[in-house]
Structure formats: C-alpha cells, structure tokens
GROMACS .gro file of C-alpha atoms in nm:
model
  455
    1UNK     CA    1  10.793   8.930  10.749
    2UNK     CA    2  10.605   9.236  10.629
    3UNK     CA    3  10.898   9.412  10.460
    4UNK     CA    4  11.127   9.218  10.228
    5UNK     CA    5  11.231   9.192   9.864
    6UNK     CA    6  11.247   8.928   9.593
    7UNK     CA    7  11.476   8.960   9.296
    8UNK     CA    8  11.547   8.770   8.977
    9UNK     CA    9  11.708   8.815   8.639
   10UNK     CA   10  11.358   8.746   8.500
   11UNK     CA   11  11.069   8.945   8.651
   12UNK     CA   12  10.743   9.017   8.467
   13UNK     CA   13  10.650   9.374   8.559
   14UNK     CA   14  10.359   9.582   8.434
   15UNK     CA   15  10.388   9.946   8.334
   16UNK     CA   16  10.140  10.152   8.138
   17UNK     CA   17   9.940   9.917   7.919
   18UNK     CA   18  10.192   9.638   7.880
   19UNK     CA   19  10.411   9.394   8.067
   20UNK     CA   20  10.773   9.304   8.007
   21UNK     CA   21  11.033   9.071   8.153
   22UNK     CA   22  11.329   9.249   8.310
   23UNK     CA   23  11.596   9.193   8.573
   24UNK     CA   24  11.448   9.354   8.883
   25UNK     CA   25  11.415   9.361   9.259
   26UNK     CA   26  11.059   9.373   9.392
   27UNK     CA   27  11.028   9.545   9.730
   28UNK     CA   28  10.725   9.423   9.927
   29UNK     CA   29  10.589   9.611  10.225
   30UNK     CA   30  10.263   9.573  10.417
   31UNK     CA   31  10.120   9.322  10.166
   32UNK     CA   32  10.172   9.552   9.865
   33UNK     CA   33  10.431   9.600   9.591
   34UNK     CA   34  10.613   9.892   9.750
   35UNK     CA   35  10.873   9.958   9.479
   36UNK     CA   36  11.036   9.800   9.174
   37UNK     CA   37  11.414   9.849   9.181
   38UNK     CA   38  11.696   9.755   8.944
   39UNK     CA   39  11.836   9.408   9.003
   40UNK     CA   40  12.109   9.419   9.268
   41UNK     CA   41  11.980   9.732   9.439
   42UNK     CA   42  12.096   9.762   9.800
   43UNK     CA   43  11.800   9.782  10.037
   44UNK     CA   44  11.754   9.796  10.414
   45UNK     CA   45  11.515   9.498  10.410
   46UNK     CA   46  11.606   9.128  10.355
   47UNK     CA   47  11.642   9.032   9.986
   48UNK     CA   48  11.588   8.682   9.847
   49UNK     CA   49  11.742   8.618   9.505
   50UNK     CA   50  11.572   8.339   9.307
   51UNK     CA   51  11.835   8.354   9.033
   52UNK     CA   52  11.709   8.250   8.691
   53UNK     CA   53  11.363   8.148   8.815
   54UNK     CA   54  11.084   8.371   8.688
   55UNK     CA   55  10.894   8.605   8.920
   56UNK     CA   56  10.543   8.639   8.777
   57UNK     CA   57  10.217   8.795   8.893
   58UNK     CA   58  10.006   8.536   9.075
   59UNK     CA   59   9.748   8.380   8.845
   60UNK     CA   60   9.383   8.489   8.864
   61UNK     CA   61   9.149   8.199   8.786
   62UNK     CA   62   8.796   8.329   8.733
   63UNK     CA   63   8.630   7.991   8.677
   64UNK     CA   64   8.647   7.746   8.970
   65UNK     CA   65   8.377   7.519   9.115
   66UNK     CA   66   8.437   7.467   9.488
   67UNK     CA   67   8.099   7.319   9.596
   68UNK     CA   68   8.091   7.447   9.954
   69UNK     CA   69   7.865   7.464  10.149
   70UNK     CA   70   7.652   7.159  10.081
   71UNK     CA   71   7.863   6.934   9.858
   72UNK     CA   72   8.195   6.933  10.037
   73UNK     CA   73   8.235   6.563   9.960
   74UNK     CA   74   8.307   6.689   9.606
   75UNK     CA   75   8.547   6.967   9.703
   76UNK     CA   76   8.581   7.238   9.968
   77UNK     CA   77   8.747   7.575  10.005
   78UNK     CA   78   9.042   7.440  10.205
   79UNK     CA   79   9.154   7.181   9.949
   80UNK     CA   80   9.059   7.386   9.643
   81UNK     CA   81   9.253   7.690   9.757
   82UNK     CA   82   9.553   7.475   9.854
   83UNK     CA   83   9.552   7.334   9.500
   84UNK     CA   84   9.528   7.689   9.370
   85UNK     CA   85   9.827   7.800   9.576
   86UNK     CA   86  10.028   7.499   9.454
   87UNK     CA   87   9.942   7.608   9.099
   88UNK     CA   88  10.055   7.967   9.145
   89UNK     CA   89   9.695   8.091   9.155
   90UNK     CA   90   9.669   8.371   9.413
   91UNK     CA   91   9.310   8.473   9.335
   92UNK     CA   92   9.017   8.264   9.220
   93UNK     CA   93   8.648   8.328   9.161
   94UNK     CA   94   8.404   8.061   9.275
   95UNK     CA   95   8.108   7.948   9.066
   96UNK     CA   96   7.751   7.960   9.205
   97UNK     CA   97   7.590   7.628   9.122
   98UNK     CA   98   7.743   7.313   9.268
   99UNK     CA   99   7.692   7.423   9.628
  100UNK     CA  100   7.382   7.392   9.847
  101UNK     CA  101   7.217   7.640   9.844
  102UNK     CA  102   7.304   7.767   9.497
  103UNK     CA  103   7.427   8.128   9.507
  104UNK     CA  104   7.117   8.296   9.366
  105UNK     CA  105   7.006   8.508   9.663
  106UNK     CA  106   7.171   8.738   9.914
  107UNK     CA  107   7.093   8.489  10.193
  108UNK     CA  108   7.257   8.203  10.003
  109UNK     CA  109   7.561   8.420   9.935
  110UNK     CA  110   7.590   8.506  10.304
  111UNK     CA  111   7.578   8.134  10.383
  112UNK     CA  112   7.870   8.076  10.144
  113UNK     CA  113   8.070   8.361  10.297
  114UNK     CA  114   8.019   8.208  10.642
  115UNK     CA  115   8.152   7.876  10.507
  116UNK     CA  116   8.485   8.017  10.386
  117UNK     CA  117   8.605   8.141  10.725
  118UNK     CA  118   8.961   8.019  10.800
  119UNK     CA  119   8.965   7.798  10.488
  120UNK     CA  120   9.109   8.024  10.218
  121UNK     CA  121   9.475   7.979  10.124
  122UNK     CA  122   9.433   8.235   9.843
  123UNK     CA  123   9.202   8.532   9.793
  124UNK     CA  124   8.858   8.446   9.659
  125UNK     CA  125   8.579   8.630   9.478
  126UNK     CA  126   8.238   8.488   9.398
  127UNK     CA  127   7.999   8.475   9.104
  128UNK     CA  128   7.625   8.473   9.165
  129UNK     CA  129   7.368   8.302   8.947
  130UNK     CA  130   7.068   8.402   8.737
  131UNK     CA  131   6.784   8.151   8.711
  132UNK     CA  132   6.424   8.216   8.595
  133UNK     CA  133   6.293   8.260   8.950
  134UNK     CA  134   6.549   8.502   9.099
  135UNK     CA  135   6.534   8.814   8.879
  136UNK     CA  136   6.368   9.005   9.164
  137UNK     CA  137   6.652   8.901   9.399
  138UNK     CA  138   6.927   9.005   9.160
  139UNK     CA  139   6.977   9.363   9.275
  140UNK     CA  140   7.022   9.254   9.639
  141UNK     CA  141   7.260   8.973   9.537
  142UNK     CA  142   7.477   9.212   9.338
  143UNK     CA  143   7.475   9.472   9.614
  144UNK     CA  144   7.590   9.200   9.857
  145UNK     CA  145   7.922   9.179   9.670
  146UNK     CA  146   7.924   8.910   9.398
  147UNK     CA  147   8.150   9.010   9.108
  148UNK     CA  148   7.897   8.915   8.838
  149UNK     CA  149   7.653   8.638   8.756
  150UNK     CA  150   7.624   8.320   8.551
  151UNK     CA  151   7.343   8.142   8.369
  152UNK     CA  152   7.303   7.817   8.180
  153UNK     CA  153   7.118   7.788   7.849
  154UNK     CA  154   7.098   7.410   7.894
  155UNK     CA  155   7.039   7.170   8.185
  156UNK     CA  156   7.316   7.237   8.438
  157UNK     CA  157   7.287   6.897   8.604
  158UNK     CA  158   7.181   7.078   8.925
  159UNK     CA  159   6.802   7.089   8.973
  160UNK     CA  160   6.819   7.412   9.175
  161UNK     CA  161   7.003   7.589   8.893
  162UNK     CA  162   6.770   7.560   8.590
  163UNK     CA  163   6.846   7.717   8.251
  164UNK     CA  164   6.724   8.060   8.144
  165UNK     CA  165   6.539   8.165   7.831
  166UNK     CA  166   6.567   8.488   7.631
  167UNK     CA  167   6.295   8.662   7.835
  168UNK     CA  168   6.483   8.591   8.160
  169UNK     CA  169   6.806   8.732   8.021
  170UNK     CA  170   6.635   9.042   7.885
  171UNK     CA  171   6.497   9.106   8.233
  172UNK     CA  172   6.833   9.049   8.402
  173UNK     CA  173   7.064   9.245   8.170
  174UNK     CA  174   6.954   9.601   8.264
  175UNK     CA  175   7.021   9.515   8.631
  176UNK     CA  176   7.365   9.374   8.547
  177UNK     CA  177   7.446   9.678   8.332
  178UNK     CA  178   7.351   9.910   8.620
  179UNK     CA  179   7.603   9.731   8.842
  180UNK     CA  180   7.853   9.710   8.550
  181UNK     CA  181   7.929   9.341   8.605
  182UNK     CA  182   7.970   9.064   8.347
  183UNK     CA  183   7.702   8.810   8.255
  184UNK     CA  184   7.869   8.468   8.223
  185UNK     CA  185   7.693   8.219   7.997
  186UNK     CA  186   7.728   7.843   7.968
  187UNK     CA  187   7.663   7.849   7.596
  188UNK     CA  188   7.505   7.525   7.483
  189UNK     CA  189   7.152   7.513   7.342
  190UNK     CA  190   6.986   7.174   7.321
  191UNK     CA  191   6.863   7.202   6.964
  192UNK     CA  192   6.733   6.846   6.957
  193UNK     CA  193   6.811   6.586   6.694
  194UNK     CA  194   7.082   6.419   6.899
  195UNK     CA  195   6.882   6.246   7.170
  196UNK     CA  196   6.885   5.923   6.972
  197UNK     CA  197   7.266   5.913   6.986
  198UNK     CA  198   7.358   5.614   7.198
  199UNK     CA  199   7.636   5.704   7.440
  200UNK     CA  200   7.858   5.400   7.485
  201UNK     CA  201   8.205   5.366   7.636
  202UNK     CA  202   8.344   5.518   7.317
  203UNK     CA  203   8.439   5.881   7.373
  204UNK     CA  204   8.328   5.971   7.020
  205UNK     CA  205   7.973   5.866   7.103
  206UNK     CA  206   7.963   6.124   7.383
  207UNK     CA  207   8.120   6.383   7.153
  208UNK     CA  208   7.850   6.316   6.891
  209UNK     CA  209   7.580   6.372   7.153
  210UNK     CA  210   7.688   6.735   7.216
  211UNK     CA  211   7.770   6.877   6.871
  212UNK     CA  212   7.939   7.207   6.792
  213UNK     CA  213   7.604   7.337   6.664
  214UNK     CA  214   7.476   7.350   7.022
  215UNK     CA  215   7.751   7.594   7.113
  216UNK     CA  216   7.734   7.783   6.784
  217UNK     CA  217   7.358   7.842   6.817
  218UNK     CA  218   7.387   7.943   7.182
  219UNK     CA  219   7.659   8.197   7.104
  220UNK     CA  220   7.454   8.337   6.816
  221UNK     CA  221   7.163   8.380   7.059
  222UNK     CA  222   7.389   8.562   7.304
  223UNK     CA  223   7.503   8.801   7.031
  224UNK     CA  224   7.134   8.878   6.968
  225UNK     CA  225   7.093   8.938   7.342
  226UNK     CA  226   7.397   9.168   7.343
  227UNK     CA  227   7.260   9.364   7.047
  228UNK     CA  228   6.924   9.402   7.223
  229UNK     CA  229   7.101   9.524   7.537
  230UNK     CA  230   7.305   9.778   7.342
  231UNK     CA  231   6.994   9.900   7.159
  232UNK     CA  232   6.820   9.946   7.495
  233UNK     CA  233   7.109  10.164   7.608
  234UNK     CA  234   7.252   9.914   7.857
  235UNK     CA  235   7.527   9.738   7.658
  236UNK     CA  236   7.555   9.461   7.919
  237UNK     CA  237   7.886   9.270   7.926
  238UNK     CA  238   7.830   8.918   7.788
  239UNK     CA  239   8.093   8.652   7.845
  240UNK     CA  240   8.105   8.298   7.704
  241UNK     CA  241   8.260   8.054   7.950
  242UNK     CA  242   8.468   7.749   7.851
  243UNK     CA  243   8.445   7.789   7.470
  244UNK     CA  244   8.516   7.461   7.293
  245UNK     CA  245   8.368   7.503   6.942
  246UNK     CA  246   8.604   7.683   6.707
  247UNK     CA  247   8.314   7.725   6.465
  248UNK     CA  248   8.173   8.000   6.690
  249UNK     CA  249   8.487   8.215   6.670
  250UNK     CA  250   8.366   8.413   6.368
  251UNK     CA  251   8.044   8.501   6.554
  252UNK     CA  252   8.247   8.622   6.853
  253UNK     CA  253   8.475   8.828   6.628
  254UNK     CA  254   8.169   8.987   6.464
  255UNK     CA  255   8.024   9.080   6.803
  256UNK     CA  256   8.348   9.247   6.904
  257UNK     CA  257   8.365   9.432   6.569
  258UNK     CA  258   8.015   9.571   6.631
  259UNK     CA  259   8.131   9.727   6.957
  260UNK     CA  260   7.936   9.487   7.174
  261UNK     CA  261   8.085   9.409   7.514
  262UNK     CA  262   8.134   9.045   7.423
  263UNK     CA  263   8.415   8.813   7.531
  264UNK     CA  264   8.504   8.446   7.558
  265UNK     CA  265   8.742   8.225   7.754
  266UNK     CA  266   8.875   7.878   7.700
  267UNK     CA  267   9.044   7.623   7.926
  268UNK     CA  268   9.359   7.410   7.939
  269UNK     CA  269   9.167   7.091   7.855
  270UNK     CA  270   9.041   7.234   7.525
  271UNK     CA  271   9.392   7.357   7.438
  272UNK     CA  272   9.591   7.050   7.544
  273UNK     CA  273   9.365   6.750   7.479
  274UNK     CA  274   9.209   6.616   7.159
  275UNK     CA  275   8.918   6.378   7.107
  276UNK     CA  276   9.127   6.150   6.886
  277UNK     CA  277   9.358   6.073   7.179
  278UNK     CA  278   9.099   6.009   7.451
  279UNK     CA  279   9.080   5.639   7.535
  280UNK     CA  280   8.735   5.481   7.539
  281UNK     CA  281   8.581   5.430   7.881
  282UNK     CA  282   8.797   5.701   8.042
  283UNK     CA  283   8.535   5.907   8.220
  284UNK     CA  284   8.787   6.152   8.368
  285UNK     CA  285   8.794   6.325   8.029
  286UNK     CA  286   8.419   6.396   8.026
  287UNK     CA  287   8.320   6.762   8.041
  288UNK     CA  288   8.052   6.983   7.889
  289UNK     CA  289   8.099   7.117   7.630
  290UNK     CA  290   8.319   6.826   7.526
  291UNK     CA  291   8.684   6.811   7.429
  292UNK     CA  292   8.680   6.819   7.051
  293UNK     CA  293   8.905   6.719   6.761
  294UNK     CA  294   9.267   6.823   6.722
  295UNK     CA  295   9.186   7.046   6.421
  296UNK     CA  296   8.935   7.233   6.638
  297UNK     CA  297   9.202   7.265   6.911
  298UNK     CA  298   9.444   7.427   6.667
  299UNK     CA  299   9.178   7.684   6.573
  300UNK     CA  300   9.128   7.766   6.942
  301UNK     CA  301   9.501   7.828   6.979
  302UNK     CA  302   9.489   8.064   6.682
  303UNK     CA  303   9.204   8.253   6.850
  304UNK     CA  304   9.407   8.281   7.172
  305UNK     CA  305   9.692   8.420   6.960
  306UNK     CA  306   9.484   8.684   6.784
  307UNK     CA  307   9.265   8.787   7.076
  308UNK     CA  308   8.927   8.646   6.975
  309UNK     CA  309   8.958   8.440   7.295
  310UNK     CA  310   9.037   8.680   7.580
  311UNK     CA  311   9.193   8.454   7.843
  312UNK     CA  312   9.250   8.101   7.981
  313UNK     CA  313   9.093   7.967   8.305
  314UNK     CA  314   9.070   7.622   8.462
  315UNK     CA  315   8.696   7.543   8.493
  316UNK     CA  316   8.805   7.313   8.776
  317UNK     CA  317   8.489   7.105   8.821
  318UNK     CA  318   8.549   6.821   9.068
  319UNK     CA  319   8.324   6.550   9.207
  320UNK     CA  320   8.367   6.223   9.395
  321UNK     CA  321   8.536   5.931   9.215
  322UNK     CA  322   8.206   5.743   9.246
  323UNK     CA  323   8.022   6.011   9.048
  324UNK     CA  324   8.288   5.981   8.777
  325UNK     CA  325   8.204   5.609   8.733
  326UNK     CA  326   8.574   5.543   8.682
  327UNK     CA  327   8.548   5.169   8.739
  328UNK     CA  328   8.262   5.106   8.496
  329UNK     CA  329   8.370   5.353   8.227
  330UNK     CA  330   8.008   5.467   8.193
  331UNK     CA  331   8.054   5.800   8.015
  332UNK     CA  332   7.681   5.870   7.996
  333UNK     CA  333   7.629   5.847   8.374
  334UNK     CA  334   7.959   6.010   8.474
  335UNK     CA  335   7.952   6.365   8.609
  336UNK     CA  336   8.104   6.604   8.355
  337UNK     CA  337   8.400   6.808   8.473
  338UNK     CA  338   8.779   6.826   8.459
  339UNK     CA  339   8.988   6.842   8.777
  340UNK     CA  340   9.325   7.006   8.718
  341UNK     CA  341   9.332   7.330   8.916
  342UNK     CA  342   9.698   7.328   9.013
  343UNK     CA  343   9.841   7.221   8.676
  344UNK     CA  344   9.711   7.497   8.448
  345UNK     CA  345  10.031   7.697   8.406
  346UNK     CA  346  10.262   7.401   8.331
  347UNK     CA  347  10.001   7.249   8.096
  348UNK     CA  348   9.963   7.571   7.901
  349UNK     CA  349  10.334   7.662   7.907
  350UNK     CA  350  10.422   7.320   7.766
  351UNK     CA  351  10.201   7.383   7.461
  352UNK     CA  352  10.240   7.759   7.434
  353UNK     CA  353  10.619   7.792   7.431
  354UNK     CA  354  10.641   7.578   7.116
  355UNK     CA  355  10.387   7.809   6.952
  356UNK     CA  356  10.587   8.125   7.010
  357UNK     CA  357  10.419   8.242   7.329
  358UNK     CA  358  10.629   8.391   7.608
  359UNK     CA  359  10.565   8.388   7.982
  360UNK     CA  360  10.476   8.757   7.945
  361UNK     CA  361  10.192   8.643   7.717
  362UNK     CA  362  10.079   8.385   7.972
  363UNK     CA  363  10.083   8.642   8.253
  364UNK     CA  364   9.845   8.847   8.040
  365UNK     CA  365   9.620   8.552   7.949
  366UNK     CA  366   9.606   8.393   8.293
  367UNK     CA  367   9.645   8.687   8.530
  368UNK     CA  368   9.606   9.041   8.396
  369UNK     CA  369   9.308   8.983   8.166
  370UNK     CA  370   9.125   8.758   8.413
  371UNK     CA  371   9.170   9.015   8.691
  372UNK     CA  372   9.035   9.286   8.462
  373UNK     CA  373   8.738   9.071   8.364
  374UNK     CA  374   8.643   9.008   8.728
  375UNK     CA  375   8.681   9.376   8.818
  376UNK     CA  376   8.990   9.308   9.031
  377UNK     CA  377   9.258   9.471   8.817
  378UNK     CA  378   9.315   9.769   9.048
  379UNK     CA  379   9.459   9.530   9.308
  380UNK     CA  380   9.529   9.198   9.132
  381UNK     CA  381   9.686   9.055   8.819
  382UNK     CA  382  10.009   9.246   8.776
  383UNK     CA  383  10.339   9.330   8.941
  384UNK     CA  384  10.319   9.707   8.968
  385UNK     CA  385  10.358   9.952   9.255
  386UNK     CA  386  10.050   9.968   9.476
  387UNK     CA  387   9.908   9.632   9.372
  388UNK     CA  388   9.876   9.338   9.608
  389UNK     CA  389  10.204   9.147   9.634
  390UNK     CA  390  10.056   8.837   9.470
  391UNK     CA  391  10.354   8.657   9.324
  392UNK     CA  392  10.452   8.317   9.192
  393UNK     CA  393  10.806   8.196   9.142
  394UNK     CA  394  10.824   7.972   8.835
  395UNK     CA  395  11.106   7.748   8.718
  396UNK     CA  396  11.038   7.760   8.345
  397UNK     CA  397  11.315   7.508   8.270
  398UNK     CA  398  11.195   7.231   8.504
  399UNK     CA  399  10.979   6.942   8.389
  400UNK     CA  400  10.781   6.674   8.570
  401UNK     CA  401  10.527   6.398   8.512
  402UNK     CA  402  10.186   6.459   8.669
  403UNK     CA  403  10.101   6.189   8.922
  404UNK     CA  404   9.807   6.125   9.155
  405UNK     CA  405  10.016   6.169   9.469
  406UNK     CA  406  10.106   6.531   9.389
  407UNK     CA  407   9.741   6.639   9.358
  408UNK     CA  408   9.631   6.890   9.624
  409UNK     CA  409   9.260   6.911   9.543
  410UNK     CA  410   9.029   6.684   9.746
  411UNK     CA  411   9.010   6.377   9.521
  412UNK     CA  412   9.339   6.259   9.374
  413UNK     CA  413   9.208   6.217   9.021
  414UNK     CA  414   9.278   6.407   8.699
  415UNK     CA  415   9.288   6.309   8.330
  416UNK     CA  416   9.646   6.439   8.313
  417UNK     CA  417   9.811   6.164   8.518
  418UNK     CA  418  10.116   6.038   8.328
  419UNK     CA  419  10.153   6.354   8.121
  420UNK     CA  420  10.493   6.522   8.113
  421UNK     CA  421  10.478   6.900   8.148
  422UNK     CA  422  10.730   7.183   8.149
  423UNK     CA  423  10.765   7.447   8.418
  424UNK     CA  424  10.713   7.417   8.791
  425UNK     CA  425  10.566   7.651   9.053
  426UNK     CA  426  10.829   7.686   9.327
  427UNK     CA  427  10.677   7.951   9.556
  428UNK     CA  428  10.348   8.139   9.590
  429UNK     CA  429  10.289   8.462   9.781
  430UNK     CA  430   9.944   8.607   9.856
  431UNK     CA  431   9.959   8.974   9.953
  432UNK     CA  432  10.326   8.932  10.039
  433UNK     CA  433  10.272   8.628  10.260
  434UNK     CA  434  10.429   8.303  10.149
  435UNK     CA  435  10.164   8.032  10.134
  436UNK     CA  436  10.344   7.765   9.930
  437UNK     CA  437  10.708   7.668   9.888
  438UNK     CA  438  10.868   7.355   9.740
  439UNK     CA  439  10.555   7.141   9.771
  440UNK     CA  440  10.478   7.257  10.125
  441UNK     CA  441  10.202   7.486  10.249
  442UNK     CA  442  10.330   7.760  10.475
  443UNK     CA  443  10.164   7.892  10.792
  444UNK     CA  444   9.782   7.896  10.795
  445UNK     CA  445   9.509   8.005  10.550
  446UNK     CA  446   9.540   8.384  10.506
  447UNK     CA  447   9.319   8.432  10.200
  448UNK     CA  448   9.034   8.683  10.209
  449UNK     CA  449   8.693   8.706  10.040
  450UNK     CA  450   8.690   8.971   9.768
  451UNK     CA  451   8.356   9.152   9.755
  452UNK     CA  452   8.259   9.405   9.491
  453UNK     CA  453   8.214   9.740   9.661
  454UNK     CA  454   8.481   9.658   9.920
  455UNK     CA  455   8.780   9.630   9.688
   0.00000   0.00000   0.00000
C-alpha cells in the first residue's frame, strides 16, 4: 500500500525548529510524508486510526555494533535490524570495529555493504574508523559514503582497531573537516595507577579499575584537539560517545561555550542503571566505560535536561553468551557491552516521564538530534512533509516486564530481564512500509544502506 494515512489524537509533528504533539492525520504516499491534515480529515486513501496511541517519528540510533561480516556469531544485520524495528528504530548507524575486516578502508567498507544485501529491516548508515595506519586511506573511505569516523583512545579489545594518539588525530581532523563529518571518540585514557586493582566477581572492583579520571582526562584531551582544529581553521566536529562520567560535563559545557563543535551522547544503561544495584558476578552489566553510581546517574539526567548531553543512543554491543562468561561470573574476562537495542524507548520513557520529560522531548533526544548528528536530518528524524515516512506507533500507557523470550537480537540475553518498563512499540513503518506490528515482522527486509553523497 503506497498511499494511505495514519491518524491519532496524539501525533508528534515537526514544524520550523520545534516539534509538538497534536491531533492529526498523516498522509503517506510513495514512501514519504505527503501531507499533515487535521484529525478526522476525509481523504481518498485508506485511513487507519490508532486512537490514543502516539504516532512518533521513528527513532534514529547512531550507535549500534552489528559485527557483520566476520563475527556474525555475535550479531548480524538481519537480527540486529529486526530488534531495531521491534524497538521503533527506523534508522541505525553501524559501528566500524567488531566486524572482520574493520571498516577502515574503502575496500573493507565495500565488503560490509555487500554483506547487508537483503538483511536490513530498517535503513542503515555506517561509521568508518580512524586508526594510526589508515590516515592515507581516509579520504577514499569518506568519499565511499561513510557518515563519519570513530577512534579509540584506549585499547578497543579488537587488535585490528588500535587506539590513536594526538598526532594521528591532528592528521585526520583536516580531512574530516573537509568532508564535514563528525569525529566520534571513545573517550577513555589509560592514565595508569589502576593496573594493580584486582578485578573479582564484585562489580565495584571492575568499576574501580576504570575510574572517572580516565574519561575526564580523555575528554580534556579532545577539547585541546578541538581547539587546535579551530585554530587551524578546520573546526572539526568532535563527538564523545557513551559518556558515563558526570565529572566531565563541565569540560563539555566549556567547549560548547567556546564555540567549538563539540558534543556528547549517553545511553540508556547509564541513565537507568546504578553501580550500587548491580549484583556481583553478573557479567551482563559489564561495559566500558562502566555503569557508575546513582549520584553520577542523576547528574547525567540533569545534563540531558539542560542540553550538555545532546542525545541518547543504545550502544548495542552484543557478543556470544560464552564471551560474557555468564556461568562463571568472571567480570574481568567477560566481553564488555550491553545488549538492549529494542528496549531503549520504554527504558528511557519509564525514567523520563517521572522527571518531567514528554514524548516530544524523547522524539528530539532519540530521533531528531541523532538524525541531525549523522547528517540524515533532511530525510530522517521527524514527521514533516517531504521526509521519509519513518513512523512508530507507541502505546505510552502500556507496561510490560522484559523477558528473554521477547528479545529479537541474536542472543537472548540482556541485563534488563525482569525489569518492568512503561510504554510499548505497537507498529513500525520504514519509508511508509510496515515492518513490525504487534510482535510480528511484516513482509521481507526492505531497509536500505544510507551513504553520504547519495542521500
């Protein structure tokens, strides 16, 4: 059905510079938002009324590890994008490092593009990577269509994706500025002094091994890099991924105040979990940087409120259950990463609504701002005429308990099992085509790769 309409008493539409929730009828034609009519408008096309359920822009998740090609036993595009669709995510951006080969050259990127054929349930962009040895390949990689690039300042856990130093970044930033794409940074600096910390089954021992100072120092370094780039006339966009240390927020605010193109994201696990409540030996909660104390979590929420943190993304980072060492509870050996791709909106809504946030706010934090960050905002991230008809239907009054059997990503594990959340994704449409409805996937994968230069 290429021409139809959806209507609700609660539709989040975008006009000018802001969004609002209104009663409306959204006319969809040829994969685009064709028109936004008053609720109850008579049209020549079929109209589906979802009543009091909320029609929202599909989420845009710009931080997802899919691991294909090369490590599909961890996750693959088919299962990851199904989980995304079940979570109301209509666009995601894949990370460059847990696949084989890592996405650091044009040839490696082309190999990844070949791997996604007929596997995408949602639309998908791609980040490339910067490592010390690929600066000369960077221009070709960016021209090939990646939306930006990522580096680590610390061991990534992947031998083919080593960390960069200041000299590498200074060489890369003029190239990134020329292409006007963001430079994503895993901001932890191993400053030493904590290698004698014995990591036991106690979560706090792992937390002590990766202190806030590692993040704070890394972010301070990146502000220096941003200043150097601005002084050189480039003013490269610097972005801190998965911020967990609230102590770095003042540094980020200072960078923004100086007019640097500097931003930061955080993730549901840092906003919904607290170190004090993590049981010992539960390796599913391990991620880097770590989940910190409740007081730190409250400061992160304040930064989301006031804009020091720009948006919220999943950092879905799956692996096999064996690599998580679930049975032994060995936190030191366990792969670090949280799997929760499809539960982001209910997790955040559960916390956010009690803090005075509205669903209009969440559409901005999880769709509009993430689309803008990835350079996709002319087609994604909002319900407005001419944009892709990427829509989720959300029952904001429903509640459910997360269980293993409802998980759509490859391995049915997540630290959120047993947690009660509010709000449920009922339907998901990608470019006007229904891909998910009432816990069922509809038709076949119709997602497309999103390449910079072809948008």
